[in-house]
Amino acid sequence: MDAKRSTLSYLYWLFCQFELITCSYLMEPWEKVLFYSFNLAMAGLLLYTAYICLAFHLTSALQLLWSFLGNPRENALSVVK
Amino acid sequence: INHIVHNGGLYKRPFNEAFEETPMLVAVLTYVGYGVLTLFGYLRDFMRQWKIEKCQNATEREEQKDFVPLYQDFENFYNRNLYMRIRDSWNRPICSVPGAKVDMMERVSHDYNWTFTYTGRVIKDIINMGSYNYLGFAQKAGACQEAAAKVLSQYGAGVCSTRQEMGNLDKHEELEKLVARFLGVESAMTYGMGFATNSMNIPALVGKGCLILSDELNHASLVLGARLSGATIRIFKHNNMQSLEKLLKDAIVHGQPRTRRPWKKILILVEGIYSMEGSIVRLPEVIALKKKYKSYLYLDEAHSIGALGPSGRGVVDYFGLSPEDVDVMMGTFTKSFGAAGGYIGGKKELIDYLRTYSHSAAYATSMSPPVVEQIIASMKCIMGEDGTTVGEARVQQLAENTRYFRRRLKEMGFIIYGNEDSPVVPLMLYMPAKIGAFGREMLKRNIGVVVVGFPATPIIESRARFCLSAAHTKEMLDTALKEINEVGDLLQLKYSRHRLVPLLDRPFDETTYEETED
C-alpha cells in the first residue's frame, strides 16, 4: 500500500515537472485541456505509427531469417537471396 | 575549483567569482517553455482580435484602428501574454517596515492576474529576503529613528525648494561634511534621489567630444545619464579587463571617429556590486588601467557602500585602495543606510563645479530633513562615532551571513552567480514557469523573495535574487535555507554540476571565442 502511494506521488511529481517545463502550470484550465489533448493526440499517433512500422519490420526480418535457414518461402514478402 | 587571481600583486586577498554555465538540457527546455507560451500567446491574441475573448489589456480606440499599431511589438506581446500570467509575484503591497521580517497584505485574483482584490488578511512575519536592507537600518525603533523623529518635529517634512534657491539647510551641510569624512574624500554633495544622481550628473561631467566606456551590465540610471550627456558610448564586456584595455588602446590610438582628434575626456563607468549578477568590480585593475591610459573613473557604489569592506566603507575599502584614485565616487543612501537619496564625492573643485552645474542641484527638490537625519545617525553608527560598536558588529554580521548563506546554497547544488563576498545572491531559475512557481511557493512558506525575468535579465537566465541583511539572525537564515531546499527539490532547481568554470586568466585575443572555457 505504501509502495503504491509512493509510486503515485512520484508519478504526480513527474507530472508536475512536465507542467513546469512546458509551462502548462501557468495556463488557464481551457488552455490546459487544449494543450494536453493536442499532446495526447500526437503521442497516440506516434505510438500507432511505431506499431505499424515495427510490425512490418519485424515480420519481414523474421522471414529473411527463415529463408537463411534453408526454407525459401513463396510469398510477396520474401526477399531474393 | 575557484580560480584565484593574483594579478601582479594588485589584489591583497583572493578574488573568487564564478558564473556557472547554463546546462544544455536546461537551456533547451527553457526555449521549449517559451515556445509553448509564445504559441498560446498568438492564440490568445487571435481570440482577442476576433472578439472571441474579452480584451482586458490596453488597446487603441476604435477610431485609431487604422493608424500605426501601438501595441504590436515584442515588449507588449510579452507583457500581455507572459508577464500577466506570473504578475502576482511582483508589486506585492507590504504594510510594515521592511526589516528582517515584514507584513504583507494578502491579495487574490479571480481573473488570472488581470485584477487583484485584497482579502483583508495581513500575512505577518514573512522573512524578508528581498529588501536592500544590508545593514539592517530599516527599523521603526532605535537611535536612528528617534533622531529622525526629533528632526521631523523641528524642521517638518518638506523643504519646498531646490538646493540652489532656498533649500540648502544646515542639515545638508552637516551631512555632506560627514559623507566626505566617511568616504575619505575632500568634499561631497548629496541629492534627493539616487537614480537622479546618476542620470543628472553624468551629463554635467561629460559632453560631446568625450568618450564613455561603460560596463555591459550597468544600471539603467548610468545608461540614461550616459545617453543624455551626448558623449560617445562604448561598451566593454562585463568585468573583463582585457576588453576594457582593448577599448582604451583603440581610443587613444585612433581618437575621435571622423576628425581623429584626441578625446576630450575618457570616463570609465563601473559599479561596485552589480545587483543582477552579484559580481564585484575588479577595482585594482581598473585603477591601474585608468592611470596607465590617463582616463577618469566613475564608480557607482549603490549596493556596495556600507555592505563591503572591513569598516563598511565600500568597495575601495574592500580592496584596500586609496579613495583618491577614484575620481568620482557615487553612491546611494537607499540600500545600507535605510534612507533615500544619493551622493557624489570627490575633489573639492569637482564638487563645487557640480553644485553650480548639476541639473539635480538646480531643479530637484533637496532631501527631506528627517531622511537627512536618518543618514547622519546611521553613518555615525557605522563609523562608530555614536559611542557604540553596533555599526562594526553589523558590518561583520553581514559578512558572516553572506559567507554562510552562499556556502550553504552552493552545497545544496543550486547555481549561484557572483562573488563570494557580495551580499546579493542570484539563484538561477531559467524556466519561465519556475519563476512564478518559485515566488508563490516561497510565499506559501512565509518567505518573501524577489524573482527577476526578462527584460531585466537575458531571456533564458531568469533568477531569484536574495539580498542578505545584518538583521537576519542565523535562525532566520536556517529557516530560509530549509525552505529553499524544499522548494528546490520540489521544482527541480538544483542544476549545478559543481563544475565551476575558472576565470580566464590569459589575454583576451582573437583566438578566444568565449569568455569562459572548460
Coordinates of C-alpha atoms in Angstrom, one line a residue:
Chain A
M1 CA 0.0 0.0 0.0
D2 CA 2.8 2.3 1.0
A3 CA 4.8 1.5 -2.2
K4 CA 1.7 2.1 -4.3
R5 CA 1.2 5.5 -2.6
S6 CA 4.8 6.5 -3.0
T7 CA 4.8 5.5 -6.7
L8 CA 1.6 7.5 -7.2
S9 CA 3.2 10.6 -5.5
Y10 CA 6.3 10.1 -7.6
L11 CA 4.2 10.0 -10.7
Y12 CA 2.4 13.1 -9.6
W13 CA 5.7 14.8 -9.0
L14 CA 6.9 13.8 -12.5
F15 CA 3.6 15.3 -13.9
C16 CA 4.3 18.5 -12.0
Q17 CA 7.8 18.7 -13.6
F18 CA 6.2 18.2 -17.0
E19 CA 3.8 21.0 -16.2
L20 CA 6.6 23.3 -15.1
I21 CA 8.8 22.6 -18.1
T22 CA 6.1 23.0 -20.7
C23 CA 4.6 26.0 -18.8
S24 CA 1.2 24.4 -18.6
Y25 CA 1.4 25.3 -14.9
L26 CA 0.7 28.9 -16.0
M27 CA -2.1 28.2 -18.3
E28 CA -5.8 28.6 -17.7
P29 CA -7.9 25.4 -17.5
W30 CA -9.3 25.6 -21.0
E31 CA -5.7 26.2 -22.4
K32 CA -4.5 23.2 -20.4
V33 CA -7.3 21.0 -21.9
L34 CA -6.3 22.1 -25.4
F35 CA -2.6 21.6 -24.8
Y36 CA -3.0 18.1 -23.2
S37 CA -5.4 16.9 -25.9
F38 CA -3.0 18.0 -28.6
N39 CA -0.1 16.3 -26.8
L40 CA -2.1 13.1 -26.3
A41 CA -3.2 13.1 -29.9
M42 CA 0.4 13.5 -31.1
A43 CA 1.6 10.8 -28.7
G44 CA -1.2 8.4 -29.8
L45 CA -0.3 9.0 -33.5
L46 CA 3.3 8.4 -32.8
L47 CA 2.6 5.1 -31.0
Y48 CA 0.3 3.9 -33.8
T49 CA 3.0 4.7 -36.4
A50 CA 5.6 3.0 -34.4
Y51 CA 3.3 -0.1 -34.0
I52 CA 2.7 -0.4 -37.8
C53 CA 6.3 0.3 -38.7
L54 CA 7.6 -2.1 -36.1
A55 CA 5.2 -4.9 -37.1
F56 CA 6.1 -4.6 -40.7
H57 CA 9.9 -4.6 -40.0
L58 CA 9.6 -7.5 -37.6
T59 CA 7.7 -9.8 -39.9
S60 CA 10.0 -9.0 -42.9
A61 CA 13.1 -9.6 -40.7
L62 CA 11.8 -12.9 -39.4
Q63 CA 11.0 -14.1 -43.0
L64 CA 14.6 -13.2 -44.1
L65 CA 15.9 -15.2 -41.2
W66 CA 13.7 -18.1 -42.1
S67 CA 14.9 -18.1 -45.7
F68 CA 18.5 -18.1 -44.5
L69 CA 17.9 -21.3 -42.5
G70 CA 17.2 -23.0 -45.9
N71 CA 13.4 -22.8 -46.2
P72 CA 12.7 -20.5 -49.1
R73 CA 9.2 -19.1 -48.8
E74 CA 7.0 -18.2 -51.8
N75 CA 5.1 -15.1 -51.0
A76 CA 5.1 -11.5 -51.8
L77 CA 7.2 -10.5 -48.8
S78 CA 10.1 -12.9 -49.4
V79 CA 13.5 -11.4 -50.1
V80 CA 15.6 -12.8 -53.0
K81 CA 18.8 -14.2 -51.6
Chain B
I1 CA 37.6 24.9 -8.4
N2 CA 37.6 28.7 -7.9
H3 CA 40.5 30.2 -9.7
I4 CA 42.4 32.6 -7.5
V5 CA 43.8 35.5 -9.4
H6 CA 46.8 37.3 -8.1
N7 CA 47.4 39.7 -10.8
G8 CA 50.9 41.1 -10.3
G9 CA 50.2 41.7 -6.6
L10 CA 47.3 44.1 -7.2
Y11 CA 45.0 42.0 -5.1
K12 CA 45.6 41.7 -1.4
R13 CA 43.0 39.0 -1.0
P14 CA 41.7 36.2 -3.2
F15 CA 39.0 37.3 -5.7
N16 CA 36.6 34.4 -6.1
E17 CA 34.0 35.0 -8.7
A18 CA 32.2 32.3 -10.7
F19 CA 29.3 32.2 -13.2
E20 CA 28.5 28.6 -13.9
E21 CA 27.5 27.8 -17.4
T22 CA 23.8 27.0 -18.2
P23 CA 23.4 23.2 -18.6
M24 CA 22.5 22.4 -22.2
L25 CA 19.4 20.5 -21.4
V26 CA 18.1 23.3 -19.2
A27 CA 18.6 25.8 -21.9
V28 CA 16.8 23.7 -24.5
L29 CA 13.8 23.1 -22.1
T30 CA 13.7 26.8 -21.3
Y31 CA 13.3 27.5 -25.0
V32 CA 10.6 24.8 -25.3
G33 CA 8.7 26.5 -22.5
Y34 CA 9.0 29.9 -24.1
G35 CA 8.0 28.4 -27.4
V36 CA 4.8 26.9 -26.0
L37 CA 3.9 30.2 -24.2
T38 CA 4.5 32.1 -27.5
L39 CA 2.2 29.8 -29.4
F40 CA -0.5 30.2 -26.8
G41 CA 0.2 34.0 -26.8
Y42 CA -0.5 34.1 -30.5
L43 CA -3.7 32.1 -30.0
R44 CA -4.9 34.4 -27.3
D45 CA -4.1 37.5 -29.4
F46 CA -6.1 36.0 -32.2
M47 CA -9.0 35.3 -30.0
R48 CA -8.9 38.9 -28.6
Q49 CA -8.8 40.4 -32.0
W50 CA -11.8 38.4 -33.3
K51 CA -13.7 39.2 -30.1
I52 CA -14.0 35.5 -29.0
E53 CA -12.4 36.6 -25.7
K54 CA -12.8 39.8 -23.8
C55 CA -9.8 42.1 -24.2
Q56 CA -8.6 43.3 -20.8
N57 CA -5.3 44.9 -21.8
A58 CA -4.8 48.4 -23.2
T59 CA -5.7 48.7 -26.9
E60 CA -6.3 51.6 -29.3
R61 CA -9.7 53.1 -29.6
E62 CA -12.0 52.2 -32.5
E63 CA -11.2 55.4 -34.4
Q64 CA -7.5 54.7 -34.1
K65 CA -7.5 51.2 -35.5
D66 CA -6.4 52.4 -38.9
F67 CA -3.4 54.3 -37.5
V68 CA 0.1 52.8 -37.0
P69 CA -0.4 50.0 -34.4
L70 CA 0.8 50.8 -30.9
Y71 CA 0.8 47.5 -29.1
Q72 CA 2.3 45.1 -31.6
D73 CA 6.0 45.0 -30.6
F74 CA 7.6 42.2 -28.7
E75 CA 7.6 44.1 -25.4
N76 CA 3.8 44.5 -25.4
F77 CA 3.3 40.9 -26.6
Y78 CA 5.5 39.7 -23.7
N79 CA 3.6 41.9 -21.3
R80 CA 0.1 40.7 -22.0
N81 CA 0.9 37.0 -22.7
L82 CA 3.8 36.1 -20.4
Y83 CA 4.2 38.7 -17.7
M84 CA 0.4 38.8 -16.9
R85 CA 0.4 35.1 -16.1
I86 CA 3.0 35.5 -13.3
R87 CA 2.3 39.1 -12.3
D88 CA 1.3 38.2 -8.7
S89 CA 5.0 37.8 -7.7
W90 CA 5.6 41.5 -8.2
N91 CA 4.2 44.7 -6.7
R92 CA 3.2 42.9 -3.6
P93 CA 2.0 45.5 -1.1
I94 CA 3.7 45.4 2.3
C95 CA 2.3 47.1 5.4
S96 CA 5.2 47.3 7.8
V97 CA 8.8 48.5 8.0
P98 CA 10.8 46.3 5.6
G99 CA 13.2 44.9 8.2
A100 CA 14.2 41.3 8.6
K101 CA 10.6 40.3 8.8
V102 CA 7.8 42.1 7.0
D103 CA 4.0 42.0 6.9
M104 CA 2.2 41.7 3.6
M105 CA -1.3 42.2 2.5
E106 CA -2.9 39.2 1.0
R107 CA -4.4 39.5 -2.4
V108 CA -6.2 37.1 -4.7
S109 CA -7.0 37.3 -8.4
H110 CA -10.2 35.8 -9.8
D111 CA -9.4 36.6 -13.5
Y112 CA -5.9 35.3 -13.8
N113 CA -3.9 38.3 -12.6
W114 CA -5.7 41.0 -14.6
T115 CA -7.2 42.5 -11.5
F116 CA -6.4 41.9 -7.8
T117 CA -8.6 42.1 -4.7
Y118 CA -7.5 42.3 -1.2
T119 CA -8.9 39.6 1.1
G120 CA -8.3 41.9 4.1
R121 CA -6.0 39.5 5.8
V122 CA -2.4 40.5 6.6
I123 CA 0.3 37.8 6.4
K124 CA 2.5 38.5 9.3
D125 CA 6.2 37.9 9.8
I126 CA 7.4 37.0 6.4
I127 CA 11.2 36.5 6.3
N128 CA 12.3 39.3 4.0
M129 CA 14.9 38.2 1.6
G130 CA 14.2 40.9 -1.0
S131 CA 14.8 44.3 0.6
Y132 CA 18.0 46.2 0.2
N133 CA 18.5 46.3 3.9
Y134 CA 22.1 45.3 4.0
L135 CA 23.0 46.7 7.5
G136 CA 19.5 46.4 9.0
F137 CA 18.9 50.2 9.4
A138 CA 15.3 49.8 8.2
Q139 CA 13.9 50.0 11.7
K140 CA 11.0 51.6 13.4
A141 CA 12.7 51.8 16.8
G142 CA 16.2 52.7 17.8
A143 CA 18.6 55.6 17.9
C144 CA 18.3 56.5 14.2
Q145 CA 14.5 56.5 14.3
E146 CA 14.5 58.7 17.5
A147 CA 16.9 61.2 15.9
A148 CA 14.8 61.3 12.7
A149 CA 11.6 61.9 14.7
K150 CA 13.2 64.8 16.7
V151 CA 14.3 66.4 13.4
L152 CA 10.9 65.9 12.0
S153 CA 9.3 67.8 14.8
Q154 CA 11.9 70.5 14.4
Y155 CA 12.1 71.0 10.7
G156 CA 9.0 69.4 9.3
A157 CA 8.9 67.1 6.4
G158 CA 9.1 69.3 3.3
V159 CA 11.8 71.6 2.1
C160 CA 9.8 73.4 -0.7
S161 CA 12.8 74.5 -2.7
T162 CA 15.8 73.4 -4.7
R163 CA 19.4 73.3 -3.3
Q164 CA 20.3 76.5 -5.2
E165 CA 17.4 78.5 -4.1
M166 CA 16.1 78.2 -0.5
G167 CA 16.5 74.5 0.1
N168 CA 20.1 74.4 1.5
L169 CA 19.6 73.5 5.1
D170 CA 22.4 73.4 7.7
K171 CA 21.5 69.7 8.0
H172 CA 22.6 69.2 4.4
E173 CA 25.9 70.9 5.0
E174 CA 26.4 68.7 8.1
L175 CA 25.6 65.6 6.1
E176 CA 27.9 66.5 3.3
K177 CA 30.8 67.0 5.6
L178 CA 30.1 63.7 7.3
V179 CA 29.8 61.9 3.9
A180 CA 33.2 63.3 2.8
R181 CA 34.8 62.2 6.1
F182 CA 33.2 58.7 5.7
L183 CA 34.4 58.2 2.2
G184 CA 37.9 59.7 2.8
V185 CA 37.4 62.4 0.0
E186 CA 37.8 66.1 0.1
S187 CA 34.1 67.0 -0.5
A188 CA 30.7 65.5 -1.2
M189 CA 27.3 66.6 -2.4
T190 CA 24.0 64.8 -1.7
Y191 CA 20.9 64.6 -3.8
G192 CA 17.3 63.7 -3.1
M193 CA 17.1 60.6 -5.4
G194 CA 19.7 58.0 -6.2
F195 CA 18.6 57.5 -9.8
A196 CA 18.6 61.2 -10.5
T197 CA 22.1 61.5 -9.0
N198 CA 23.4 59.3 -11.9
S199 CA 21.2 60.5 -14.7
M200 CA 21.5 64.2 -13.9
N201 CA 25.2 64.4 -13.1
I202 CA 26.9 62.5 -15.8
P203 CA 25.6 65.0 -18.4
A204 CA 27.2 67.7 -16.3
L205 CA 30.6 66.0 -16.3
V206 CA 30.9 64.8 -19.9
G207 CA 29.6 66.1 -23.1
K208 CA 30.1 65.9 -26.9
G209 CA 33.6 65.0 -27.8
C210 CA 34.1 62.8 -24.8
L211 CA 34.2 59.1 -24.6
I212 CA 32.3 56.9 -22.1
L213 CA 33.4 53.3 -21.6
S214 CA 30.6 51.6 -19.8
D215 CA 30.2 48.1 -18.5
E216 CA 27.8 45.8 -20.3
L217 CA 25.6 45.3 -17.3
N218 CA 25.4 48.9 -15.9
H219 CA 22.3 50.1 -14.3
A220 CA 19.6 52.0 -16.2
S221 CA 20.5 55.2 -14.4
L222 CA 24.1 55.1 -15.7
V223 CA 22.9 54.2 -19.2
L224 CA 20.4 57.1 -19.2
G225 CA 22.9 59.6 -17.9
A226 CA 25.5 58.5 -20.5
R227 CA 22.9 58.8 -23.3
L228 CA 21.7 62.2 -22.1
S229 CA 25.2 63.6 -22.0
G230 CA 25.7 63.2 -25.8
A231 CA 29.1 61.6 -25.4
T232 CA 30.2 58.6 -27.5
I233 CA 29.5 55.4 -25.6
R234 CA 31.4 52.2 -26.0
I235 CA 30.6 49.0 -24.1
F236 CA 33.1 46.6 -22.7
K237 CA 32.3 43.1 -21.6
H238 CA 31.2 42.6 -18.0
N239 CA 34.1 42.9 -15.6
N240 CA 36.5 42.0 -18.4
M241 CA 39.7 43.9 -18.1
Q242 CA 41.2 42.7 -21.4
S243 CA 38.1 44.1 -23.2
L244 CA 38.4 47.4 -21.4
E245 CA 42.1 47.7 -22.2
K246 CA 41.5 47.0 -25.8
L247 CA 38.9 49.8 -25.9
L248 CA 41.2 52.2 -24.2
K249 CA 44.0 51.4 -26.5
D250 CA 41.8 51.9 -29.5
A251 CA 40.5 55.2 -28.1
I252 CA 44.0 56.6 -27.5
V253 CA 45.4 55.4 -30.9
H254 CA 42.5 56.3 -33.1
G255 CA 40.9 59.3 -31.3
Q256 CA 37.5 60.6 -32.3
P257 CA 35.9 58.8 -35.2
R258 CA 36.0 61.3 -38.1
T259 CA 38.4 64.0 -37.2
R260 CA 41.0 61.7 -35.4
R261 CA 41.5 64.4 -32.7
P262 CA 42.1 63.1 -29.2
W263 CA 39.1 62.6 -27.0
K264 CA 38.5 65.5 -24.6
K265 CA 37.8 63.1 -21.7
I266 CA 37.6 59.4 -21.3
L267 CA 35.3 58.3 -18.5
I268 CA 35.0 54.7 -17.3
L269 CA 31.6 53.9 -15.7
V270 CA 31.6 50.9 -13.4
E271 CA 29.5 49.8 -10.4
G272 CA 30.8 48.5 -7.1
I273 CA 28.4 45.5 -6.9
Y274 CA 26.2 44.6 -9.9
S275 CA 22.9 43.9 -8.5
M276 CA 21.7 41.3 -11.0
E277 CA 24.9 39.2 -11.1
G278 CA 26.2 39.7 -7.6
S279 CA 29.7 40.4 -9.0
I280 CA 32.2 42.9 -7.7
V281 CA 34.2 45.1 -10.0
R282 CA 37.9 44.4 -10.4
L283 CA 38.8 47.8 -9.0
P284 CA 42.6 47.4 -8.6
E285 CA 42.9 46.5 -12.3
V286 CA 40.5 49.3 -13.4
I287 CA 42.5 51.8 -11.4
A288 CA 45.8 50.6 -12.9
L289 CA 44.3 50.9 -16.4
K290 CA 42.9 54.3 -15.7
K291 CA 46.3 55.5 -14.5
K292 CA 48.1 54.0 -17.5
Y293 CA 45.8 55.5 -20.1
K294 CA 45.0 58.8 -18.3
S295 CA 41.3 58.5 -18.1
Y296 CA 38.7 59.2 -15.4
L297 CA 36.8 56.7 -13.2
Y298 CA 33.2 57.0 -12.1
L299 CA 32.4 54.4 -9.5
D300 CA 28.7 53.8 -8.7
E301 CA 28.6 52.2 -5.2
A302 CA 24.9 51.9 -4.9
H303 CA 24.9 48.4 -3.5
S304 CA 28.4 48.2 -2.1
I305 CA 28.6 51.2 0.2
G306 CA 28.1 50.0 3.7
A307 CA 28.0 46.4 2.6
L308 CA 31.6 45.7 1.7
G309 CA 34.9 46.3 3.4
P310 CA 36.1 45.7 6.9
S311 CA 34.8 49.0 8.1
G312 CA 31.8 49.2 5.7
R313 CA 33.2 52.0 3.5
G314 CA 32.5 50.2 0.3
V315 CA 34.5 48.5 -2.5
V316 CA 37.5 50.9 -2.2
D317 CA 37.9 49.8 1.4
Y318 CA 37.3 46.1 0.5
F319 CA 40.3 46.1 -1.9
G320 CA 42.4 48.3 0.5
L321 CA 42.9 51.1 -2.1
S322 CA 43.0 54.8 -1.7
P323 CA 39.9 56.8 -2.3
E324 CA 42.0 59.4 -4.1
D325 CA 42.4 57.1 -7.0
V326 CA 38.7 57.1 -7.9
D327 CA 37.8 60.4 -9.5
V328 CA 34.1 60.4 -8.9
M329 CA 32.7 58.2 -6.1
M330 CA 28.9 58.0 -6.4
G331 CA 26.6 56.1 -4.1
T332 CA 23.1 55.9 -2.7
F333 CA 21.7 56.0 0.8
T334 CA 18.8 53.8 -0.1
K335 CA 20.4 50.4 0.5
S336 CA 22.6 50.3 3.5
F337 CA 21.5 53.5 5.4
G338 CA 17.8 52.9 5.4
A339 CA 17.0 56.3 3.8
A340 CA 16.7 57.7 0.3
G341 CA 18.9 59.7 -1.9
G342 CA 22.4 59.7 -3.4
Y343 CA 25.7 61.4 -3.1
I344 CA 28.8 62.2 -5.2
G345 CA 32.2 62.5 -3.6
G346 CA 35.5 63.7 -5.0
K347 CA 37.9 66.6 -5.1
K348 CA 36.7 70.0 -4.0
E349 CA 36.9 71.6 -7.4
L350 CA 34.7 68.8 -8.9
I351 CA 32.0 69.1 -6.2
D352 CA 32.0 72.9 -6.4
Y353 CA 31.5 72.6 -10.1
L354 CA 28.6 70.2 -9.6
R355 CA 27.0 72.5 -7.1
T356 CA 26.6 75.0 -9.8
Y357 CA 26.2 73.0 -13.0
S358 CA 24.3 69.8 -11.9
H359 CA 20.7 69.6 -13.2
S360 CA 19.7 67.9 -9.9
A361 CA 21.1 70.8 -7.8
A362 CA 19.4 73.4 -9.9
Y363 CA 16.0 71.8 -10.4
A364 CA 15.3 69.0 -8.0
T365 CA 13.9 69.5 -4.5
S366 CA 16.5 68.9 -1.9
M367 CA 16.4 66.0 0.6
S368 CA 13.9 65.9 3.3
P369 CA 15.3 66.7 6.8
P370 CA 14.2 63.5 8.7
V371 CA 15.8 61.5 5.9
V372 CA 19.0 63.5 6.3
E373 CA 19.0 62.8 10.0
Q374 CA 18.5 59.1 9.4
I375 CA 21.5 59.1 7.2
I376 CA 23.6 61.1 9.7
A377 CA 22.6 58.8 12.5
S378 CA 23.2 55.6 10.6
M379 CA 26.5 56.8 9.2
K380 CA 27.8 57.8 12.6
C381 CA 26.7 54.4 13.8
I382 CA 28.7 52.6 11.1
M383 CA 31.7 54.8 11.8
G384 CA 31.5 54.1 15.5
E385 CA 31.1 57.8 16.4
D386 CA 27.9 57.3 18.4
G387 CA 29.9 55.6 21.1
T388 CA 28.8 52.0 20.5
T389 CA 30.2 49.1 18.4
V390 CA 26.8 48.4 16.9
G391 CA 27.9 49.6 13.4
E392 CA 31.0 47.4 13.4
A393 CA 29.1 44.4 14.7
R394 CA 26.5 44.9 11.9
V395 CA 29.2 45.0 9.2
Q396 CA 30.7 41.9 10.5
Q397 CA 27.4 40.1 10.8
L398 CA 26.6 40.9 7.2
A399 CA 29.9 39.5 6.1
E400 CA 29.3 36.3 8.1
N401 CA 25.7 36.0 6.9
T402 CA 26.9 36.4 3.3
R403 CA 29.6 33.7 3.5
Y404 CA 27.3 31.3 5.3
F405 CA 24.3 31.7 3.0
R406 CA 26.3 31.4 -0.2
R407 CA 28.3 28.4 1.1
R408 CA 25.1 26.5 2.1
L409 CA 23.3 27.3 -1.2
K410 CA 26.3 26.1 -3.2
E411 CA 26.5 22.9 -1.2
M412 CA 22.8 22.2 -1.8
G413 CA 23.5 22.3 -5.5
F414 CA 22.0 25.5 -6.8
I415 CA 23.6 27.6 -9.4
I416 CA 24.6 30.8 -7.7
Y417 CA 26.2 33.6 -9.6
G418 CA 28.7 36.2 -8.4
N419 CA 31.4 36.9 -6.0
E420 CA 31.8 35.0 -2.7
D421 CA 31.7 38.2 -0.7
S422 CA 28.7 40.0 -2.2
P423 CA 25.5 40.2 -0.2
V424 CA 23.4 40.0 -3.4
V425 CA 22.8 36.3 -4.1
P426 CA 21.3 35.4 -7.5
L427 CA 19.9 31.9 -7.7
M428 CA 19.3 30.7 -11.3
L429 CA 15.8 29.5 -12.2
Y430 CA 15.9 29.6 -16.1
M431 CA 12.4 28.3 -16.9
P432 CA 9.5 30.8 -17.1
A433 CA 7.1 28.6 -15.2
K434 CA 9.5 28.2 -12.4
I435 CA 9.7 32.0 -11.9
G436 CA 6.1 32.1 -11.0
A437 CA 6.2 28.8 -9.1
F438 CA 9.2 29.8 -7.0
G439 CA 7.7 33.1 -6.0
R440 CA 4.4 31.5 -5.0
E441 CA 5.8 28.5 -3.2
M442 CA 8.2 30.7 -1.1
L443 CA 5.3 33.0 -0.2
K444 CA 3.3 29.9 0.9
R445 CA 6.2 29.1 3.2
N446 CA 6.3 32.6 4.6
I447 CA 9.5 33.8 2.8
G448 CA 9.4 36.8 0.6
V449 CA 11.8 36.7 -2.4
V450 CA 12.3 38.8 -5.5
V451 CA 12.3 36.9 -8.8
V452 CA 13.6 38.5 -11.9
G453 CA 13.0 37.7 -15.5
F454 CA 13.1 39.3 -18.9
P455 CA 13.7 42.2 -19.6
A456 CA 15.9 42.8 -16.6
T457 CA 17.9 39.7 -17.4
P458 CA 18.6 37.8 -20.6
I459 CA 15.6 35.9 -21.6
I460 CA 16.7 32.4 -20.6
E461 CA 18.6 33.5 -17.5
S462 CA 15.8 34.3 -15.1
R463 CA 16.7 34.2 -11.4
A464 CA 15.7 34.7 -7.9
R465 CA 17.7 37.4 -6.1
F466 CA 18.3 37.2 -2.3
C467 CA 19.5 40.3 -0.5
L468 CA 21.1 39.4 2.8
S469 CA 20.9 41.7 5.8
A470 CA 22.8 42.2 9.0
A471 CA 19.3 42.0 10.6
H472 CA 18.9 38.3 9.6
T473 CA 19.8 36.1 12.5
K474 CA 21.2 32.6 11.9
E475 CA 17.9 31.0 12.8
M476 CA 16.1 33.0 10.1
L477 CA 18.8 32.1 7.6
D478 CA 18.5 28.4 8.6
T479 CA 14.7 28.5 8.2
A480 CA 15.0 30.2 4.8
L481 CA 17.6 27.7 3.7
K482 CA 15.5 24.8 4.7
E483 CA 12.5 26.2 2.7
I484 CA 14.7 26.9 -0.3
N485 CA 16.0 23.4 -0.1
E486 CA 12.4 22.0 -0.1
V487 CA 11.3 24.2 -2.9
G488 CA 14.5 23.4 -4.8
D489 CA 13.7 19.7 -4.6
L490 CA 10.0 20.3 -5.5
L491 CA 10.7 22.3 -8.5
Q492 CA 14.0 20.6 -9.5
L493 CA 16.2 23.7 -9.3
K494 CA 19.4 22.1 -8.3
Y495 CA 21.1 22.3 -11.7
S496 CA 24.7 22.7 -10.6
R497 CA 27.1 20.1 -11.8
H498 CA 29.8 21.5 -9.5
R499 CA 31.9 22.3 -12.5
L500 CA 32.8 25.9 -11.8
V501 CA 34.5 27.3 -14.8
P502 CA 37.7 29.1 -13.8
L503 CA 38.0 32.7 -14.8
L504 CA 40.0 33.4 -17.9
D505 CA 43.5 34.3 -16.9
R506 CA 45.3 34.7 -20.2
P507 CA 45.0 37.6 -22.5
F508 CA 41.8 38.0 -24.4
D509 CA 42.7 37.9 -28.1
E510 CA 41.1 36.8 -31.4
T511 CA 41.5 33.1 -30.6
T512 CA 39.3 33.1 -27.6
Y513 CA 35.7 32.8 -28.8
E514 CA 34.1 32.7 -25.4
E515 CA 34.9 34.3 -22.2
T516 CA 34.8 31.0 -20.3
E517 CA 36.1 27.7 -21.4
D518 CA 36.1 24.2 -19.9

